[in-house]
Amino acid sequence: MLDTLTIDVQPTTASRLTKLDPANMEFGKLFADHMLTVEFTGGEWQQPRIVPYGPLNISPANSALHYGQAIFEGMKAYRQADGSVALFRPLDNWQRLNASAERMAMPTIPEDIFMQGLRELVKLDAAWVPDMSGSSLYIRPFMFATDGALGVRPSDTYHFGIITCPVAAFFTKPVRVRFEQKYVRAAAGGAGYAKNAGNYGAAMLPSKLAQQEGYHQLIWTDASEHQYVEESGAMNVMFMIDGKVTTPALSTSILDGITRRSVLQLARDWGLPVEERRVSGREIIDALTAGRLTEAFGVGTAATIATIATMGYEGHDYDLPALTDASFSRRVGVALDAIRNGQAPDPHGWMVAV
Ligand SMILES: *Cc1c(COP(=O)(O)O)cnc(C)c1O
């Protein structure tokens, strides 16, 4: 049925666009003028609204604050060569948000509310989409429980929102990572595959301890044996071993990254062997010292590719070989950028115009 959804729009009368300095964009600090808000009450999603960006009013007994029914997404819109704006794989984010919602006993969002709300919001704030190389508009959809009641049970009411912020190219120096074999990020049967807020809170202490030892990130290992690689920080992780793009297979404890999917798809398009399987820290270090492991990198929306320079394992640091322009992780980063900016063909239909 073609029931057309309408979105109420209340444009700002005090744009903050003049505060945007494209030469100095700090990630996640300055938000675009508007936000989408939709309330779930009485068992259904209410009228979606686009309103000026601003604080929300919540109860101190808000059940998301106390019991953690809170999920989010991370995605980007890119300025195209012709000046228009396009989103990268937004339906994948919508589906993943709903998978997270189901795991957290929260209501799912209908496709039209998510997609139309997203498009109209980005269109209205299109002037906030930067156009310098590598820059983009970061988009943060989120949903949280809003019941003001302390009973431990799924909330009856929820807030769904989308906020956006312009971000510069995310230049990360090659990172130092350490295999974490004491703390765990997520266990089999837990909620590691969902983008729920609690996963990130629980990762902060182990990450901080690793930073105090001079590492940027952790490589999380499995919860039962502490041997098998899961993810690197809040990114999926990949290794080039014997010329094969090797990455941990998805499970209930691994986030199904859209960058991961995209990188594996490009590898397959280019005829490279791809292995999604269990991979242990020992195997990684043995392959590295034997000269068979040539690249290790994190993949995720914020940075796209985060090159790993050094891996700490059982008290020793192991350096990776330097990359060249022929390295897979470099080539795939360049190829993804070109698709996102509309400079290369998009054979998989990943880009969606707003
Ligand atoms: C968001 C996220 C990723 C990367 O997912 P993308 O869709 O590629 O951004 C990987 N791991 C974790 C834990 C994440 O939260």
GROMACS .gro file of C-alpha atoms and ligand atoms in nm:
model
  369
    1MET     CA    1   0.000   0.000   0.000
    2LEU     CA    2   0.133   0.341  -0.090
    3ASP     CA    3   0.027   0.519   0.223
    4THR     CA    4   0.243   0.828   0.212
    5LEU     CA    5   0.417   0.923   0.529
    6THR     CA    6   0.452   1.290   0.605
    7ILE     CA    7   0.710   1.436   0.833
    8ASP     CA    8   0.639   1.754   1.026
    9VAL     CA    9   0.923   1.998   0.978
   10GLN     CA   10   0.993   2.286   1.211
   11PRO     CA   11   1.293   2.464   1.058
   12THR     CA   12   1.536   2.645   1.283
   13THR     CA   13   1.526   3.023   1.303
   14ALA     CA   14   1.884   3.035   1.431
   15SER     CA   15   2.114   2.831   1.206
   16ARG     CA   16   2.457   2.754   1.355
   17LEU     CA   17   2.611   2.686   1.014
   18THR     CA   18   2.848   2.982   1.051
   19LYS     CA   19   3.010   2.793   1.344
   20LEU     CA   20   3.121   2.522   1.104
   21ASP     CA   21   3.489   2.556   1.019
   22PRO     CA   22   3.560   2.285   0.759
   23ALA     CA   23   3.933   2.311   0.836
   24ASN     CA   24   3.877   2.225   1.204
   25MET     CA   25   3.609   1.963   1.246
   26GLU     CA   26   3.636   1.763   1.564
   27PHE     CA   27   3.450   1.432   1.552
   28GLY     CA   28   3.106   1.444   1.711
   29LYS     CA   29   3.121   1.789   1.870
   30LEU     CA   30   2.926   2.021   1.641
   31PHE     CA   31   2.587   1.896   1.526
   32ALA     CA   32   2.386   2.010   1.225
   33ASP     CA   33   2.087   2.239   1.274
   34HIS     CA   34   1.811   1.976   1.285
   35MET     CA   35   1.724   1.637   1.429
   36LEU     CA   36   1.458   1.377   1.365
   37THR     CA   37   1.244   1.268   1.659
   38VAL     CA   38   0.974   1.001   1.674
   39GLU     CA   39   0.804   0.877   1.990
   40PHE     CA   40   0.671   0.523   2.042
   41THR     CA   41   0.362   0.529   2.264
   42GLY     CA   42   0.045   0.322   2.288
   43GLY     CA   43   0.212   0.041   2.093
   44GLU     CA   44   0.289   0.250   1.784
   45TRP     CA   45   0.526   0.500   1.635
   46GLN     CA   46   0.379   0.850   1.637
   47GLN     CA   47   0.416   1.137   1.391
   48PRO     CA   48   0.785   1.182   1.290
   49ARG     CA   49   0.911   1.536   1.333
   50ILE     CA   50   1.219   1.727   1.224
   51VAL     CA   51   1.295   2.000   1.477
   52PRO     CA   52   1.591   2.223   1.568
   53TYR     CA   53   1.875   2.025   1.732
   54GLY     CA   54   1.844   2.056   2.107
   55PRO     CA   55   1.812   1.881   2.445
   56LEU     CA   56   1.558   1.610   2.515
   57ASN     CA   57   1.342   1.605   2.823
   58ILE     CA   58   1.364   1.274   3.012
   59SER     CA   59   1.256   1.140   3.348
   60PRO     CA   60   1.524   1.076   3.612
   61ALA     CA   61   1.369   0.728   3.637
   62ASN     CA   62   1.422   0.680   3.260
   63SER     CA   63   1.461   0.306   3.216
   64ALA     CA   64   1.734   0.335   2.949
   65LEU     CA   65   1.953   0.516   3.203
   66HIS     CA   66   1.894   0.249   3.466
   67TYR     CA   67   1.872  -0.073   3.265
   68GLY     CA   68   2.030   0.003   2.932
   69GLN     CA   69   1.765  -0.035   2.663
   70ALA     CA   70   1.958   0.191   2.426
   71ILE     CA   71   2.084   0.118   2.075
   72PHE     CA   72   2.239   0.321   1.795
   73GLU     CA   73   2.374   0.319   1.442
   74GLY     CA   74   2.662   0.494   1.268
   75MET     CA   75   2.657   0.582   0.899
   76LYS     CA   76   2.761   0.858   0.660
   77ALA     CA   77   2.637   1.083   0.380
   78TYR     CA   78   2.886   1.193   0.116
   79ARG     CA   79   2.903   1.496  -0.111
   80GLN     CA   80   2.904   1.379  -0.472
   81ALA     CA   81   3.113   1.523  -0.755
   82ASP     CA   82   2.801   1.693  -0.897
   83GLY     CA   83   2.724   1.863  -0.565
   84SER     CA   84   2.440   1.631  -0.465
   85VAL     CA   85   2.446   1.419  -0.147
   86ALA     CA   86   2.422   1.039  -0.120
   87LEU     CA   87   2.403   0.788   0.164
   88PHE     CA   88   2.617   0.473   0.182
   89ARG     CA   89   2.414   0.150   0.227
   90PRO     CA   90   2.145   0.309   0.451
   91LEU     CA   91   1.911   0.009   0.430
   92ASP     CA   92   2.184  -0.205   0.584
   93ASN     CA   93   2.191   0.031   0.883
   94TRP     CA   94   1.812   0.023   0.908
   95GLN     CA   95   1.812  -0.358   0.913
   96ARG     CA   96   2.091  -0.371   1.170
   97LEU     CA   97   1.915  -0.117   1.393
   98ASN     CA   98   1.612  -0.343   1.390
   99ALA     CA   99   1.825  -0.651   1.467
  100SER     CA  100   1.966  -0.461   1.766
  101ALA     CA  101   1.613  -0.355   1.867
  102GLU     CA  102   1.491  -0.715   1.863
  103ARG     CA  103   1.783  -0.831   2.078
  104MET     CA  104   1.708  -0.558   2.333
  105ALA     CA  105   1.329  -0.625   2.335
  106MET     CA  106   1.263  -0.285   2.177
  107PRO     CA  107   1.018  -0.207   1.894
  108THR     CA  108   1.149  -0.211   1.538
  109ILE     CA  109   1.136   0.097   1.317
  110PRO     CA  110   0.939   0.079   0.990
  111GLU     CA  111   1.148   0.132   0.677
  112ASP     CA  112   0.953   0.441   0.567
  113ILE     CA  113   1.003   0.625   0.898
  114PHE     CA  114   1.376   0.548   0.897
  115MET     CA  115   1.444   0.615   0.529
  116GLN     CA  116   1.216   0.911   0.473
  117GLY     CA  117   1.312   1.068   0.804
  118LEU     CA  118   1.679   1.023   0.719
  119ARG     CA  119   1.647   1.161   0.368
  120GLU     CA  120   1.445   1.466   0.466
  121LEU     CA  121   1.678   1.542   0.755
  122VAL     CA  122   1.992   1.518   0.541
  123LYS     CA  123   1.828   1.719   0.263
  124LEU     CA  124   1.730   1.994   0.504
  125ASP     CA  125   2.084   2.007   0.648
  126ALA     CA  126   2.259   1.946   0.314
  127ALA     CA  127   2.468   2.261   0.361
  128TRP     CA  128   2.633   2.078   0.653
  129VAL     CA  129   2.772   1.803   0.430
  130PRO     CA  130   3.136   1.899   0.381
  131ASP     CA  131   3.299   1.862   0.043
  132MET     CA  132   3.669   1.830   0.121
  133SER     CA  133   3.833   1.504   0.026
  134GLY     CA  134   3.752   1.228   0.274
  135SER     CA  135   3.502   1.437   0.471
  136SER     CA  136   3.137   1.343   0.521
  137LEU     CA  137   2.827   1.396   0.731
  138TYR     CA  138   2.829   1.140   1.013
  139ILE     CA  139   2.476   1.022   1.094
  140ARG     CA  140   2.378   0.884   1.431
  141PRO     CA  141   2.035   0.714   1.450
  142PHE     CA  142   1.952   0.604   1.806
  143MET     CA  143   1.667   0.460   2.009
  144PHE     CA  144   1.617   0.439   2.381
  145ALA     CA  145   1.352   0.348   2.636
  146THR     CA  146   1.159   0.640   2.783
  147ASP     CA  147   0.939   0.492   3.055
  148GLY     CA  148   0.992   0.683   3.379
  149ALA     CA  149   0.955   0.376   3.602
  150LEU     CA  150   1.202   0.159   3.790
  151GLY     CA  151   1.059  -0.185   3.721
  152VAL     CA  152   1.306  -0.413   3.540
  153ARG     CA  153   1.108  -0.493   3.226
  154PRO     CA  154   1.097  -0.370   2.869
  155SER     CA  155   0.979  -0.010   2.851
  156ASP     CA  156   0.638   0.063   2.697
  157THR     CA  157   0.761   0.386   2.539
  158TYR     CA  158   1.067   0.474   2.329
  159HIS     CA  159   1.234   0.763   2.153
  160PHE     CA  160   1.386   0.724   1.808
  161GLY     CA  161   1.607   1.004   1.686
  162ILE     CA  162   1.864   1.093   1.423
  163ILE     CA  163   2.133   1.355   1.473
  164THR     CA  164   2.414   1.439   1.231
  165CYS     CA  165   2.755   1.605   1.242
  166PRO     CA  166   3.010   1.699   0.977
  167VAL     CA  167   3.336   1.504   1.004
  168ALA     CA  168   3.676   1.540   0.843
  169ALA     CA  169   3.873   1.261   0.682
  170PHE     CA  170   3.967   1.035   0.969
  171PHE     CA  171   4.344   1.020   0.943
  172THR     CA  172   4.464   0.758   1.184
  173LYS     CA  173   4.829   0.694   1.218
  174PRO     CA  174   4.897   0.321   1.202
  175VAL     CA  175   4.785   0.189   1.538
  176ARG     CA  176   4.939  -0.021   1.813
  177VAL     CA  177   4.700  -0.290   1.935
  178ARG     CA  178   4.720  -0.549   2.209
  179PHE     CA  179   4.546  -0.887   2.226
  180GLU     CA  180   4.317  -0.878   2.530
  181GLN     CA  181   4.310  -1.213   2.707
  182LYS     CA  182   4.158  -1.121   3.041
  183TYR     CA  183   3.860  -0.892   2.983
  184VAL     CA  184   3.598  -0.979   2.721
  185ARG     CA  185   3.384  -0.752   2.506
  186ALA     CA  186   3.106  -1.000   2.439
  187ALA     CA  187   3.029  -1.365   2.497
  188ALA     CA  188   2.853  -1.618   2.273
  189GLY     CA  189   2.480  -1.580   2.334
  190GLY     CA  190   2.522  -1.225   2.462
  191ALA     CA  191   2.448  -0.903   2.275
  192GLY     CA  192   2.785  -0.840   2.107
  193TYR     CA  193   2.626  -0.849   1.762
  194ALA     CA  194   2.390  -0.565   1.858
  195LYS     CA  195   2.490  -0.199   1.863
  196ASN     CA  196   2.361  -0.146   2.214
  197ALA     CA  197   2.509   0.119   2.439
  198GLY     CA  198   2.615  -0.114   2.722
  199ASN     CA  199   2.869  -0.297   2.503
  200TYR     CA  200   3.068   0.025   2.470
  201GLY     CA  201   3.053   0.121   2.836
  202ALA     CA  202   3.189  -0.218   2.939
  203ALA     CA  203   3.478  -0.188   2.692
  204MET     CA  204   3.604   0.143   2.830
  205LEU     CA  205   3.802   0.019   3.129
  206PRO     CA  206   4.000  -0.251   2.944
  207SER     CA  207   4.065  -0.003   2.659
  208LYS     CA  208   4.185   0.259   2.906
  209LEU     CA  209   4.422   0.010   3.069
  210ALA     CA  210   4.567  -0.077   2.727
  211GLN     CA  211   4.610   0.295   2.652
  212GLN     CA  212   4.805   0.336   2.974
  213GLU     CA  213   5.041   0.068   2.841
  214GLY     CA  214   5.088   0.264   2.517
  215TYR     CA  215   4.842   0.081   2.291
  216HIS     CA  216   4.564   0.257   2.098
  217GLN     CA  217   4.321  -0.032   2.084
  218LEU     CA  218   4.257  -0.387   2.192
  219ILE     CA  219   4.208  -0.696   1.985
  220TRP     CA  220   3.927  -0.867   2.170
  221THR     CA  221   3.937  -1.245   2.197
  222ASP     CA  222   3.659  -1.497   2.259
  223ALA     CA  223   3.501  -1.521   2.602
  224SER     CA  224   3.560  -1.891   2.668
  225GLU     CA  225   3.919  -1.962   2.557
  226HIS     CA  226   4.058  -1.607   2.520
  227GLN     CA  227   4.238  -1.724   2.204
  228TYR     CA  228   4.022  -1.647   1.903
  229VAL     CA  229   4.011  -1.300   1.752
  230GLU     CA  230   3.679  -1.117   1.771
  231GLU     CA  231   3.715  -0.746   1.683
  232SER     CA  232   3.960  -0.460   1.720
  233GLY     CA  233   3.825  -0.180   1.938
  234ALA     CA  234   3.486  -0.092   1.789
  235MET     CA  235   3.588  -0.210   1.442
  236ASN     CA  236   3.592  -0.547   1.270
  237VAL     CA  237   3.940  -0.676   1.202
  238MET     CA  238   4.103  -0.835   0.899
  239PHE     CA  239   4.437  -0.995   0.822
  240MET     CA  240   4.612  -1.067   0.497
  241ILE     CA  241   4.758  -1.416   0.544
  242ASP     CA  242   4.920  -1.598   0.249
  243GLY     CA  243   4.745  -1.352   0.018
  244LYS     CA  244   4.402  -1.439   0.163
  245VAL     CA  245   4.176  -1.178   0.321
  246THR     CA  246   4.110  -1.347   0.654
  247THR     CA  247   3.857  -1.231   0.912
  248PRO     CA  248   3.670  -1.385   1.205
  249ALA     CA  249   3.340  -1.542   1.098
  250LEU     CA  250   3.030  -1.361   1.228
  251SER     CA  251   2.875  -1.490   1.549
  252THR     CA  252   2.651  -1.364   1.828
  253SER     CA  253   2.952  -1.188   1.981
  254ILE     CA  254   3.071  -1.005   1.667
  255LEU     CA  255   2.913  -0.693   1.519
  256ASP     CA  256   2.816  -0.745   1.154
  257GLY     CA  257   2.994  -0.437   1.018
  258ILE     CA  258   2.879  -0.277   0.695
  259THR     CA  259   3.236  -0.175   0.618
  260ARG     CA  260   3.335  -0.541   0.675
  261ARG     CA  261   3.069  -0.655   0.427
  262SER     CA  262   3.180  -0.394   0.175
  263VAL     CA  263   3.552  -0.474   0.202
  264LEU     CA  264   3.488  -0.848   0.166
  265GLN     CA  265   3.265  -0.783  -0.136
  266LEU     CA  266   3.534  -0.575  -0.309
  267ALA     CA  267   3.795  -0.843  -0.232
  268ARG     CA  268   3.569  -1.103  -0.396
  269ASP     CA  269   3.502  -0.871  -0.691
  270TRP     CA  270   3.878  -0.848  -0.740
  271GLY     CA  271   3.915  -1.226  -0.733
  272LEU     CA  272   4.099  -1.239  -0.402
  273PRO     CA  273   4.044  -1.538  -0.176
  274VAL     CA  274   3.839  -1.450   0.134
  275GLU     CA  275   3.826  -1.662   0.448
  276GLU     CA  276   3.568  -1.601   0.721
  277ARG     CA  277   3.667  -1.841   0.997
  278ARG     CA  278   3.808  -1.877   1.347
  279VAL     CA  279   4.153  -1.724   1.373
  280SER     CA  280   4.362  -1.738   1.689
  281GLY     CA  281   4.613  -1.491   1.826
  282ARG     CA  282   4.880  -1.763   1.810
  283GLU     CA  283   4.810  -1.821   1.439
  284ILE     CA  284   4.835  -1.447   1.372
  285ILE     CA  285   5.167  -1.410   1.550
  286ASP     CA  286   5.313  -1.728   1.395
  287ALA     CA  287   5.209  -1.612   1.047
  288LEU     CA  288   5.355  -1.269   1.111
  289THR     CA  289   5.692  -1.399   1.234
  290ALA     CA  290   5.705  -1.642   0.938
  291GLY     CA  291   5.650  -1.351   0.695
  292ARG     CA  292   5.314  -1.490   0.580
  293LEU     CA  293   5.100  -1.217   0.739
  294THR     CA  294   5.147  -0.893   0.546
  295GLU     CA  295   4.860  -0.671   0.667
  296ALA     CA  296   4.632  -0.631   0.967
  297PHE     CA  297   4.365  -0.361   0.983
  298GLY     CA  298   4.043  -0.257   1.148
  299VAL     CA  299   3.738  -0.175   0.933
  300GLY     CA  300   3.447   0.049   1.035
  301THR     CA  301   3.244   0.352   0.934
  302ALA     CA  302   3.439   0.615   1.129
  303ALA     CA  303   3.786   0.550   0.984
  304THR     CA  304   3.701   0.304   0.703
  305ILE     CA  305   4.044   0.139   0.740
  306ALA     CA  306   4.270   0.160   1.048
  307THR     CA  307   4.610   0.015   0.967
  308ILE     CA  308   4.771  -0.188   1.246
  309ALA     CA  309   5.144  -0.123   1.283
  310THR     CA  310   5.222  -0.323   1.597
  311MET     CA  311   5.050  -0.609   1.780
  312GLY     CA  312   5.116  -0.686   2.146
  313TYR     CA  313   5.074  -1.055   2.228
  314GLU     CA  314   5.160  -1.228   2.556
  315GLY     CA  315   5.396  -0.951   2.661
  316HIS     CA  316   5.584  -0.905   2.332
  317ASP     CA  317   5.535  -0.645   2.061
  318TYR     CA  318   5.542  -0.757   1.699
  319ASP     CA  319   5.579  -0.502   1.417
  320LEU     CA  320   5.403  -0.543   1.086
  321PRO     CA  321   5.571  -0.477   0.752
  322ALA     CA  322   5.518  -0.131   0.599
  323LEU     CA  323   5.235  -0.097   0.346
  324THR     CA  324   5.279  -0.003  -0.018
  325ASP     CA  325   5.027   0.141  -0.266
  326ALA     CA  326   4.971  -0.219  -0.381
  327SER     CA  327   4.864  -0.332  -0.032
  328PHE     CA  328   4.505  -0.457  -0.023
  329SER     CA  329   4.399  -0.242   0.272
  330ARG     CA  330   4.517   0.073   0.094
  331ARG     CA  331   4.361  -0.018  -0.237
  332VAL     CA  332   4.028  -0.111  -0.081
  333GLY     CA  333   4.019   0.215   0.119
  334VAL     CA  334   4.078   0.417  -0.199
  335ALA     CA  335   3.816   0.212  -0.389
  336LEU     CA  336   3.552   0.262  -0.118
  337ASP     CA  337   3.618   0.637  -0.110
  338ALA     CA  338   3.577   0.657  -0.488
  339ILE     CA  339   3.241   0.476  -0.475
  340ARG     CA  340   3.122   0.697  -0.189
  341ASN     CA  341   3.213   1.018  -0.369
  342GLY     CA  342   3.049   0.903  -0.690
  343GLN     CA  343   3.381   0.901  -0.874
  344ALA     CA  344   3.372   0.527  -0.945
  345PRO     CA  345   3.093   0.299  -1.071
  346ASP     CA  346   2.870   0.154  -0.800
  347PRO     CA  347   2.799  -0.198  -0.929
  348HIS     CA  348   2.635  -0.315  -0.607
  349GLY     CA  349   2.397  -0.019  -0.577
  350TRP     CA  350   2.536   0.091  -0.241
  351MET     CA  351   2.479   0.464  -0.285
  352VAL     CA  352   2.132   0.611  -0.225
  353ALA     CA  353   2.065   0.971  -0.327
  354VAL     CA  354   1.886   1.182  -0.065
  355LIG     C1  355   2.983  -0.018   1.451
  355LIG     C2  356   3.078  -0.128   1.486
  355LIG     C3  357   3.158  -0.192   1.390
  355LIG     C4  358   3.170  -0.145   1.249
  355LIG     O1  359   3.049  -0.145   1.179
  355LIG     P1  360   3.033  -0.054   1.051
  355LIG     O2  361   2.895  -0.081   1.007
  355LIG     O3  362   3.135  -0.099   0.954
  355LIG     O4  363   3.058   0.086   1.095
  355LIG     C5  364   3.237  -0.298   1.430
  355LIG     N1  365   3.238  -0.340   1.559
  355LIG     C6  366   3.165  -0.280   1.653
  355LIG     C7  367   3.171  -0.332   1.791
  355LIG     C8  368   3.084  -0.172   1.620
  355LIG     O5  369   3.012  -0.111   1.714
   0.00000   0.00000   0.00000
